[in-house]
XYZ file of C-alpha atoms in Angstrom:
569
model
C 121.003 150.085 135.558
C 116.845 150.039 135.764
C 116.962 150.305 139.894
C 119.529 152.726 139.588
C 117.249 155.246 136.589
C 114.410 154.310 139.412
C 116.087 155.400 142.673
C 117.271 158.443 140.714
C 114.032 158.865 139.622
C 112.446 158.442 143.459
C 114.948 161.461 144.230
C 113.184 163.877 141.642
C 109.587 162.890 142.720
C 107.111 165.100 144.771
C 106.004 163.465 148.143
C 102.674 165.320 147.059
C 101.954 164.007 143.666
C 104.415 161.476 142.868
C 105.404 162.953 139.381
C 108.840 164.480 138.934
C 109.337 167.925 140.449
C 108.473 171.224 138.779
C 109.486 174.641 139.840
C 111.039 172.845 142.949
C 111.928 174.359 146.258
C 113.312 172.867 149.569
C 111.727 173.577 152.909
C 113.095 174.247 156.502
C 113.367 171.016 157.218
C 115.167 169.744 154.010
C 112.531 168.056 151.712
C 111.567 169.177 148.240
C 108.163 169.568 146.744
C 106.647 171.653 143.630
C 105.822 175.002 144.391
C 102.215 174.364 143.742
C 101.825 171.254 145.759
C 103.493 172.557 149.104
C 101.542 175.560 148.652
C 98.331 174.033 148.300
C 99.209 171.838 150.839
C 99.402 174.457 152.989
C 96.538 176.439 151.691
C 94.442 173.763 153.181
C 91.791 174.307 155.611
C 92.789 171.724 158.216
C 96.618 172.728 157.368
C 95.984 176.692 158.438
C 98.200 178.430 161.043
C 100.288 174.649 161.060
C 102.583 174.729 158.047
C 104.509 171.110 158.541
C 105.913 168.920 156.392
C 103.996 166.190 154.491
C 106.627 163.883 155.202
C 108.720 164.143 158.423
C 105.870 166.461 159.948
C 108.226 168.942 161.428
C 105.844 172.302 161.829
C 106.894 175.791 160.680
C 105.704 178.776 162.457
C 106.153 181.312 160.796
C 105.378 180.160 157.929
C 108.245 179.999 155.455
C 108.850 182.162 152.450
C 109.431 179.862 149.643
C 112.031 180.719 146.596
C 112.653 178.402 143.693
C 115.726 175.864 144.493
C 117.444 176.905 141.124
C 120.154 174.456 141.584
C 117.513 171.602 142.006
C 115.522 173.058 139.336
C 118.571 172.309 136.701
C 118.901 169.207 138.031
C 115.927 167.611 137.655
C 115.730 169.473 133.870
C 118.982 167.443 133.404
C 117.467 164.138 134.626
C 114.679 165.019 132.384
C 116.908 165.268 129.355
C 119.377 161.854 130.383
C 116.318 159.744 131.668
C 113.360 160.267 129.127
C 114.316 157.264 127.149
C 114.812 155.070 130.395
C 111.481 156.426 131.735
C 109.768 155.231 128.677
C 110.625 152.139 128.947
C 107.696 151.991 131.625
C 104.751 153.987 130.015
C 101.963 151.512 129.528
C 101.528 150.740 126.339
C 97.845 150.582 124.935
C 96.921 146.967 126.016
C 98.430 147.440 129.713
C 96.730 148.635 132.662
C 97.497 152.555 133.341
C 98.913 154.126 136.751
C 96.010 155.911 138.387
C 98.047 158.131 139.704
C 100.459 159.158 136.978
C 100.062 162.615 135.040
C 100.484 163.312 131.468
C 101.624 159.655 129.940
C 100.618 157.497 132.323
C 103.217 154.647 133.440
C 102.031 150.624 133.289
C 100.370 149.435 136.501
C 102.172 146.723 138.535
C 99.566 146.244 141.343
C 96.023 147.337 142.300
C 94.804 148.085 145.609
C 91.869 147.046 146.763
C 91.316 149.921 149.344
C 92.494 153.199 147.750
C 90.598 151.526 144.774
C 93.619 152.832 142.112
C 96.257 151.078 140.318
C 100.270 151.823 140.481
C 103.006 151.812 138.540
C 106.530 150.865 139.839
C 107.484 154.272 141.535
C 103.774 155.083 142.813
C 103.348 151.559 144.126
C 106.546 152.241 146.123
C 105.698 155.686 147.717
C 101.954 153.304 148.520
C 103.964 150.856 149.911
C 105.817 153.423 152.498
C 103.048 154.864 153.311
C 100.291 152.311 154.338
C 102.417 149.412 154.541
C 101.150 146.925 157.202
C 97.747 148.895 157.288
C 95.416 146.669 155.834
C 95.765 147.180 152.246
C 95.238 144.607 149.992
C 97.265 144.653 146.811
C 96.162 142.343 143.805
C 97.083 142.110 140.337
C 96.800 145.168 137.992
C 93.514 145.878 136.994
C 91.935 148.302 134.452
C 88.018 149.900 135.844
C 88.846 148.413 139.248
C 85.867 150.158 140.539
C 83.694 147.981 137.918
C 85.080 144.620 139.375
C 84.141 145.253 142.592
C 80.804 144.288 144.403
C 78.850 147.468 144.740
C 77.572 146.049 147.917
C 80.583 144.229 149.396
C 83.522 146.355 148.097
C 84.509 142.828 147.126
C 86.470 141.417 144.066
C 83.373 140.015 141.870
C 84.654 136.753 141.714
C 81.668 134.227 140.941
C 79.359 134.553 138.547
C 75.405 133.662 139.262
C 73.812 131.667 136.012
C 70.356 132.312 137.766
C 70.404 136.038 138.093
C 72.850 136.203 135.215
C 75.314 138.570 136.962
C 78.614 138.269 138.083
C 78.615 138.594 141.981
C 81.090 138.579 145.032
C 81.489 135.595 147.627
C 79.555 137.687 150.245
C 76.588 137.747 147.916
C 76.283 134.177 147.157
C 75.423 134.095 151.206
C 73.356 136.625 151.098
C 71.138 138.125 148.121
C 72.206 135.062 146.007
C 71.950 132.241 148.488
C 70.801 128.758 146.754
C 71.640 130.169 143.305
C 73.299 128.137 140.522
C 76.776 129.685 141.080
C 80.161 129.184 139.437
C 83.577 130.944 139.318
C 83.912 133.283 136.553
C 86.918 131.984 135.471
C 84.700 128.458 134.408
C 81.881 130.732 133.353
C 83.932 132.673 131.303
C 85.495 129.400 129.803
C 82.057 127.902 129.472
C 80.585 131.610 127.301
C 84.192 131.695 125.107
C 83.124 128.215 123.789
C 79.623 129.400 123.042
C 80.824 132.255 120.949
C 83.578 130.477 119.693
C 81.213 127.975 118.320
C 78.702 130.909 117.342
C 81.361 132.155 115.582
C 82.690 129.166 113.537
C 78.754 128.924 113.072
C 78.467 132.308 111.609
C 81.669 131.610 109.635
C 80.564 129.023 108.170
C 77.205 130.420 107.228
C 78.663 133.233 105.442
C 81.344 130.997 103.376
C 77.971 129.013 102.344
C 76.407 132.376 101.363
C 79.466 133.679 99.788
C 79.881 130.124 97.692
C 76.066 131.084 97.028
C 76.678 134.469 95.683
C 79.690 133.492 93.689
C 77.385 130.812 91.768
C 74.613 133.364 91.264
C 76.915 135.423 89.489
C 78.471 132.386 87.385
C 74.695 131.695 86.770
C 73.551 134.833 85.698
C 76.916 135.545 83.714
C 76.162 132.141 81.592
C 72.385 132.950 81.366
C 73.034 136.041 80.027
C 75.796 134.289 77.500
C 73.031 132.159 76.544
C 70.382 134.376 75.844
C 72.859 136.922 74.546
C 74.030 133.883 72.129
C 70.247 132.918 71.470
C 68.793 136.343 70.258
C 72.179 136.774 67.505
C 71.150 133.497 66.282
C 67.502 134.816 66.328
C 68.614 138.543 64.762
C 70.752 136.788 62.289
C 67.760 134.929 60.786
C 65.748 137.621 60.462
C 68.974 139.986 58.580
C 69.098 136.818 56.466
C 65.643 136.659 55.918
C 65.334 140.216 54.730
C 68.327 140.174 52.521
C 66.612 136.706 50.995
C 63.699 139.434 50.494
C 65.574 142.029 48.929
C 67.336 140.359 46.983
C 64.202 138.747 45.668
C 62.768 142.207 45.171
C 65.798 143.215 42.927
C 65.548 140.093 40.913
C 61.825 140.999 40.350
C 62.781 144.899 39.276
C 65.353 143.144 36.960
C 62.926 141.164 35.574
C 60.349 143.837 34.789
C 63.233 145.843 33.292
C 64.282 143.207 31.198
C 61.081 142.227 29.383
C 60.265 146.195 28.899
C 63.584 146.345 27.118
C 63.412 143.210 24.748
C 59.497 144.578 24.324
C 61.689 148.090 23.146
C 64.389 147.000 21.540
C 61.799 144.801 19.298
C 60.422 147.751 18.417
C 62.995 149.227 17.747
C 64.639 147.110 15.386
C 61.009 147.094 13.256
C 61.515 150.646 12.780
C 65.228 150.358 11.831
C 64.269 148.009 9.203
C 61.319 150.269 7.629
C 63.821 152.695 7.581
C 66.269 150.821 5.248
C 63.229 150.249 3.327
C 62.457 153.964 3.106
C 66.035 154.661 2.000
C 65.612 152.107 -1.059
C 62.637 153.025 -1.934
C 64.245 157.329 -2.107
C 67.240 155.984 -4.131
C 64.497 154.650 -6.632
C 62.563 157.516 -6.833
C 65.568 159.540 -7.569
C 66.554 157.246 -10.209
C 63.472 157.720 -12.049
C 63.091 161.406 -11.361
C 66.168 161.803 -13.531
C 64.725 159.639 -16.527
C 62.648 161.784 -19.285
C 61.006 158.796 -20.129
C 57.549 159.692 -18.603
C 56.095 156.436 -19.418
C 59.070 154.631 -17.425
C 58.561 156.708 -14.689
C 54.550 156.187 -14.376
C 54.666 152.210 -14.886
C 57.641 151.723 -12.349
C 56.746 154.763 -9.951
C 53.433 152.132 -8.900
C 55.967 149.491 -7.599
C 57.702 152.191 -4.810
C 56.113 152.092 -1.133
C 56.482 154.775 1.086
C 54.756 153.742 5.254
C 52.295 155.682 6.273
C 51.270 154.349 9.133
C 54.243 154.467 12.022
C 54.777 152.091 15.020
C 52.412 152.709 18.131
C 55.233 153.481 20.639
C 54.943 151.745 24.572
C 53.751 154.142 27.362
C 57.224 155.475 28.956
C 55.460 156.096 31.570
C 54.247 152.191 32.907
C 58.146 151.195 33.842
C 58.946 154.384 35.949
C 55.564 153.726 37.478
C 55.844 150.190 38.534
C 59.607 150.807 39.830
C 59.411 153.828 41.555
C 55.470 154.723 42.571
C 54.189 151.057 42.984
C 57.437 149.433 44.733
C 58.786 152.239 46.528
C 54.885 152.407 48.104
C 55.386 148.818 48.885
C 58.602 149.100 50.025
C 57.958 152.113 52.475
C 54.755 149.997 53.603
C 56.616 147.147 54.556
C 59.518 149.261 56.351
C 56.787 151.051 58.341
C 55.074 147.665 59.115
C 58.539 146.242 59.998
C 59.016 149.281 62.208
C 55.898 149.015 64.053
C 56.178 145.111 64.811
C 59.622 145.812 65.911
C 58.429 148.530 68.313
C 55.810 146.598 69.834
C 58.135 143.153 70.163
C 60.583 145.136 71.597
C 58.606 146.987 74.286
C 57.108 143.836 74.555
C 60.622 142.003 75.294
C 61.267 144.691 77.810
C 58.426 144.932 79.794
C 58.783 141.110 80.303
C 62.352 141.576 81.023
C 61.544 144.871 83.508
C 58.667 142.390 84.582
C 61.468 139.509 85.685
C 64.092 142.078 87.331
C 60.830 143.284 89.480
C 60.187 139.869 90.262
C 63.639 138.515 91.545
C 64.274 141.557 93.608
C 61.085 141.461 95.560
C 60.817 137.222 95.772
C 65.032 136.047 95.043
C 64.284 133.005 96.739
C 61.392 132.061 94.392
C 60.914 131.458 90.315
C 57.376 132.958 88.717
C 56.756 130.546 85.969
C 52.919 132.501 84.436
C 50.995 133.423 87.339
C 52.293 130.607 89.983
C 55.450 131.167 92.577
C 57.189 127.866 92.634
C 59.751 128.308 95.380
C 63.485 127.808 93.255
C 64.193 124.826 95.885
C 61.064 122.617 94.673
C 61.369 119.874 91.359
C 58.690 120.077 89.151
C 56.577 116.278 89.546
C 54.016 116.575 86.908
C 54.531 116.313 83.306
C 52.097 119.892 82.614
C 55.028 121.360 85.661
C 57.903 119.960 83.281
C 56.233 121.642 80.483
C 56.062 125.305 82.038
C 59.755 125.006 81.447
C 59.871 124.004 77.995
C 62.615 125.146 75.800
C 61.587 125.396 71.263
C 64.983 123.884 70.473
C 65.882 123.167 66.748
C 69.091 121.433 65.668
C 72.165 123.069 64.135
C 73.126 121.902 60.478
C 76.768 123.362 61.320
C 77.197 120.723 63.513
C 75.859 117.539 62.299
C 78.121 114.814 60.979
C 77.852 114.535 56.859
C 75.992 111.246 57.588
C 73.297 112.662 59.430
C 70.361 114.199 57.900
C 68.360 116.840 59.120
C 64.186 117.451 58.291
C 60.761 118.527 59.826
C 62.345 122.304 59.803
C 65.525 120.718 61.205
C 63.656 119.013 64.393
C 64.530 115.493 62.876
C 67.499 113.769 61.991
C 68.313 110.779 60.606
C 71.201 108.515 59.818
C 71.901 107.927 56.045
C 74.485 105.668 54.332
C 75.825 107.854 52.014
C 76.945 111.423 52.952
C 75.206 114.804 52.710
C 76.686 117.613 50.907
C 77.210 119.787 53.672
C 79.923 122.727 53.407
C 83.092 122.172 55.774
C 82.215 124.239 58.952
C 84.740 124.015 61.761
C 81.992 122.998 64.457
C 80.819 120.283 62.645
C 81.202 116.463 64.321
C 83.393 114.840 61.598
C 83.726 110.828 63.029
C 80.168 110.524 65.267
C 77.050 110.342 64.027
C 76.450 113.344 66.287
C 74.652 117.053 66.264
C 73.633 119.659 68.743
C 70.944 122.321 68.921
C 71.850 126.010 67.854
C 71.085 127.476 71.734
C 72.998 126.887 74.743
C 70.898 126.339 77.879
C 71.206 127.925 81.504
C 68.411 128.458 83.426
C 65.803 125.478 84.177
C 64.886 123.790 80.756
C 62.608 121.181 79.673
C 62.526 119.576 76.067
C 61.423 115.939 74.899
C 62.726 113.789 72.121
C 61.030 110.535 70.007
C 62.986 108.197 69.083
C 62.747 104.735 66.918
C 65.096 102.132 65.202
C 67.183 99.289 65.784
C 70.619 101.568 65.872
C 69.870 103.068 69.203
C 70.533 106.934 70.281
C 72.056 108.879 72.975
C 70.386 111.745 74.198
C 72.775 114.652 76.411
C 74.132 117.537 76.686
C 77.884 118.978 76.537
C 79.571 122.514 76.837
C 80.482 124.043 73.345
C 83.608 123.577 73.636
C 83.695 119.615 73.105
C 85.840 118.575 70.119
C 84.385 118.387 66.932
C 87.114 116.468 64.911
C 88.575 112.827 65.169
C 86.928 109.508 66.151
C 88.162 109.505 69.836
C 86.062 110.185 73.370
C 87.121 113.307 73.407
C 84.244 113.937 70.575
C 81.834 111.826 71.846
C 79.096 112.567 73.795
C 79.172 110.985 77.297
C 82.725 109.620 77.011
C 84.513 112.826 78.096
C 84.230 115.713 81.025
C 82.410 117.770 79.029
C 79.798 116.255 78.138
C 76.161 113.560 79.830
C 74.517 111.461 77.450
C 71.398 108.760 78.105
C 72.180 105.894 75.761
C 68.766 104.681 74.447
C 68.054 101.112 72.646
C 65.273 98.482 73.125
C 67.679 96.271 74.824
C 69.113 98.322 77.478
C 69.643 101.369 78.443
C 72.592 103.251 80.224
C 73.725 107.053 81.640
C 77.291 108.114 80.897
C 79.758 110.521 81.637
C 83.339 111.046 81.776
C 84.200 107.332 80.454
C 81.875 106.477 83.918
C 78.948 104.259 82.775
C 75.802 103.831 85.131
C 73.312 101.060 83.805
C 69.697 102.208 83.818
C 67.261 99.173 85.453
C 63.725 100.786 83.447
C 63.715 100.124 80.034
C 63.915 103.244 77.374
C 60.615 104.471 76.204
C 60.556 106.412 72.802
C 59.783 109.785 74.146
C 62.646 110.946 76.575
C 61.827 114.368 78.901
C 65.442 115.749 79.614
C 65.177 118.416 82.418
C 67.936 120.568 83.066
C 68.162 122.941 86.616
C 71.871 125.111 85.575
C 71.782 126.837 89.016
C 70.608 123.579 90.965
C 73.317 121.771 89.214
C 70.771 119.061 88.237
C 69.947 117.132 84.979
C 67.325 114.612 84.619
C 66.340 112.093 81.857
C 62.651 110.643 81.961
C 60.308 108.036 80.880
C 57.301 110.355 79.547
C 53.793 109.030 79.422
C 50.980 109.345 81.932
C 53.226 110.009 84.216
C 56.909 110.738 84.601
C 59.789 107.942 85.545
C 62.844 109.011 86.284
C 65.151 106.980 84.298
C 68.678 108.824 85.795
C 69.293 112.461 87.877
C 72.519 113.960 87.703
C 73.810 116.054 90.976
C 76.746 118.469 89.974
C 78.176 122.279 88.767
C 77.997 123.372 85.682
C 80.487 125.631 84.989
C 79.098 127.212 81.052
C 76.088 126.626 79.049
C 74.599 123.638 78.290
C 74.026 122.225 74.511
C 71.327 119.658 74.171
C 73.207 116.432 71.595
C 72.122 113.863 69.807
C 74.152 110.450 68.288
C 72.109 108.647 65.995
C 72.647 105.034 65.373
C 72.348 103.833 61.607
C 68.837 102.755 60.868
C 67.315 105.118 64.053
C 65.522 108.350 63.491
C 64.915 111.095 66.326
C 62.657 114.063 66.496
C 62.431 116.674 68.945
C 59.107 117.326 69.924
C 57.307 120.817 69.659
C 54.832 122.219 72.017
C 52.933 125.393 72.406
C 55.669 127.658 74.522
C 53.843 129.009 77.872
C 52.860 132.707 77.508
């Protein structure tokens, strides 16, 4: 059925420009063309006073008037019509090489020739084919910019490609212009340049999943820094709201207190008068008793006993009480709000030029940390103890948390292990089997702090994420024995790093003052002997996935103190 739609097709086409005919007419000598090609045909210089035809090159003189073949015309309109869908079966589609020669929507190129320098589809490379066939030219498979893969100086196929001159080149030119050269085909030079960007590629691929992983950690990172610090100032704002209502509610107690001894000073008085009065009254009953007795003698003798005040209570000031309360405490009061006011202004421009200070700073250096006025590079471990201690971290413990056998002191930096236990309220984060308590703050960042330690019950000294269990006697609650939590187990004997039930023993005896140095982004935490100089006792190499609590267990009969420093400025 195809050969058939293409003969049919042949039938329809213009000798002239190999498209199907339009307004066709038929000549003398039988053959159709378009109107417009056979005219311009004609019209041609070298064609003048010789009107022949294209293809059987029969001459016309005169030359011959030319009408429209309507029957023809319908025809080919009806071929149009039946063979559209049959002709589309051999447009090129976008990734196949296009007919040269084709107008409108261009047909798929079988072949390429080498001398007409134009690729044709099925029907064009047939009419090529009758026409130069045995004439030299050299067909090849279809190619898209032939021009382009030919040698500009051969009119050769550029098949080799010169690594010296890096150019591709023809077989003439490896003779000639490129003679001596380090030459190869460009099919193996083409093989050998994939594989280079194939492997630049997997390269690049590989670099960008790195930075990606990278960038999905930084924002993990920041998101629990921020949790931390966010955590960190409502523990700090809570103090102070509690502080303050400790202070007011003070100040009320004291108002209370002035009002109640200025009352019982009153009502004293008070009662005083209330009893002169009921002496008054007795002594007005008596005198009208004897004013109605004529006796006069009676009335002079006993008239000396009756006793009438003259002299009247001195009454307070009313005006000391109203004075105190509202003049002298609300003068105070607005003092202290003003003063509160200002301190809070300055803090908190304070807080946020250091934070505006920081953003500046890890835009214009991201790969570096500025701990005071020295650029440590993120990558690099702190090796001194003073480069430990530009990371210190004030930590104080949280009585929420601590066991009812533990008890807290030093401003709750020390805790120790009692037989008998404390009264502590119930509190749902408290430990209620271990001897155990964390710190109030959750780290992330880089953080330093250092602990003392002393007694024959031993300690363990870690961290864990909040979420640890609190209640029961199993390793889910204890710190070291479970996936959320690393603990350095410290006694005089031995000493050992655990985590996850894993236990690693540690060959350098325990000193009492443990560094612990945490690195959230690096994924690193490190326990150390301090003294003169820092020994690393264990390093841990992992993610953290939240905040880290610093924990304690406390052995009966051992005491441990966090230690307090100055905090860098």
């Amino acid at each position: 059925m195809a050969a058939t739609i293409s003969i049919e097709q042949d039938q329809f086409s213009c000798p002239v420009c190999l498209d199907v005919l339009k307004d066709p007419v038929t000549i003398p000598c039988g053959h159709s063309y378009c109107l417009d090609c056979i005219e311009d045909y004609w019209n041609r210089s070298k064609q003048k006073g010789n009107c022949s035809c294209p293809q059987c090159r029969q001459a016309f003189n005169p030359r011959p008037v030319l009408s429209r073949n309507t029957v023809l015309a319908e025809v080919v309109q009806q071929f149009q019509r039946t063979g559209s869908q049959a002709a589309a079966q051999h447009l090129a589609k976008p990734e196949d090489v296009k007919c040269g020669i084709c107008t409108g929507r261009k047909g798929k190129a079988l072949k390429s020739c080498l001398v007409c320098l134009e690729s044709y589809c099925e029907s064009h490379l047939r009419v090529h084919e009758e026409r130069f066939h045995g004439k030299g030219h050299k067909l090849i498979s279809a190619l898209d910019q032939l021009r382009e893969k030919l040698c500009p100086h051969h009119d050769k196929l550029l098949r080799v490609y010169c690594r010296t001159d890096q150019q591709c080149v023809c077989s003439q030119c490896t003779k000639e212009r490129h003679k001596g050269h380090d030459t190869v085909s460009v099919v193996d030079e083409r093989a050998a340049q994939q594989k280079k960007l194939e492997e630049s590629s997997l390269k690049s691929a590989q670099k960008l999943k790195e930075v990606e992983r990278e960038l999905r950690y930084v924002v993990r990172y920041i998101k629990h820094s921020t949790e931390a610090v966010v955590e960190e100032s409502e523990r700090i704002f809570s103090k102070l709201i509690r502080s303050i209502e400790k202070q007011r509610s003070e100040v009320r107690e004291l108002i209370r207190a002035q009002e109640k001894t200025a009352v019982n000073q009153a009502e004293e008085l008070l009662e005083k008068i209330q009893k002169e009065i009921a002496e008054l009254k007795r002594s007005d009953a008596e005198l009208e008793r004897l004013s109605r007795n004529e006796d006069h003698i009676v009335f002079l003798q006993k008239s000396k006993s009756l006793h009438f005040p003259t002299k009247t209570v001195e009454l307070p000031s009313t005006d000391v009480l109203p004075y105190f309360m509202y003049k002298t405490m609300r003068g105070a009061l607005a003092g202290l709000k003003d003063s509160l006011e200002e301190v809070c202004e300055r803090e908190f421009n304070r807080i946020s030029e250091k934070v505006i200070s920081l953003k500046e700073t890890s835009q214009s250096t991201p790969a570096k940390t500025k701990v005071r006025d020295t650029e440590i590079p993120y990558s690099s471990e702190p090796r001194t103890r003073a480069d430990f201690l530009q990371y210190y971290n004030d930590i104080t413990l949280d009585p929420n948390t601590a066991n009812p056998y533990l008890s807290l002191s030093d401003g709750r930096r020390g805790v120790t292990t009692r037989a008998e236990p404390q009264p502590y309220p119930d509190h749902p984060d408290r430990f209620t089997s271990w001897a155990q308590v964390l710190c109030r703050a959750g780290m992330a960042g880089r953080c330093y702090w250092e602990v003392e330690w002393a007694g024959n019950g031993g300690v363990s000294i870690g961290v864990c994420y909040k979420g640890i269990n609190r209640s029961g006697g199993g390793s889910d609650c204890k710190l070291g024995h479970n996936s959320k939590s690393w603990s350095l187990d410290c006694s005089y004997s031995a000493g050992s790093f655990q985590h996850n039930k894993d236990r690693v023993a540690i060959a350098v005896p325990c000193c009492n003052r443990i560094g612990v140095y945490l690195d959230f982004r690096g994924g690193t935490l490190s326990f150390y002997n301090v003294s003169d100089t820092m020994i690393l006792l264990h390093k841990v190499k992992t993610v953290f996935t939240q905040p880290l609590y610093p924990g304690f267990w406390v052995g009966l009969g051992s005491t441990l103190k966090l230690c307090s420093f100055k905090a860098p400025g």
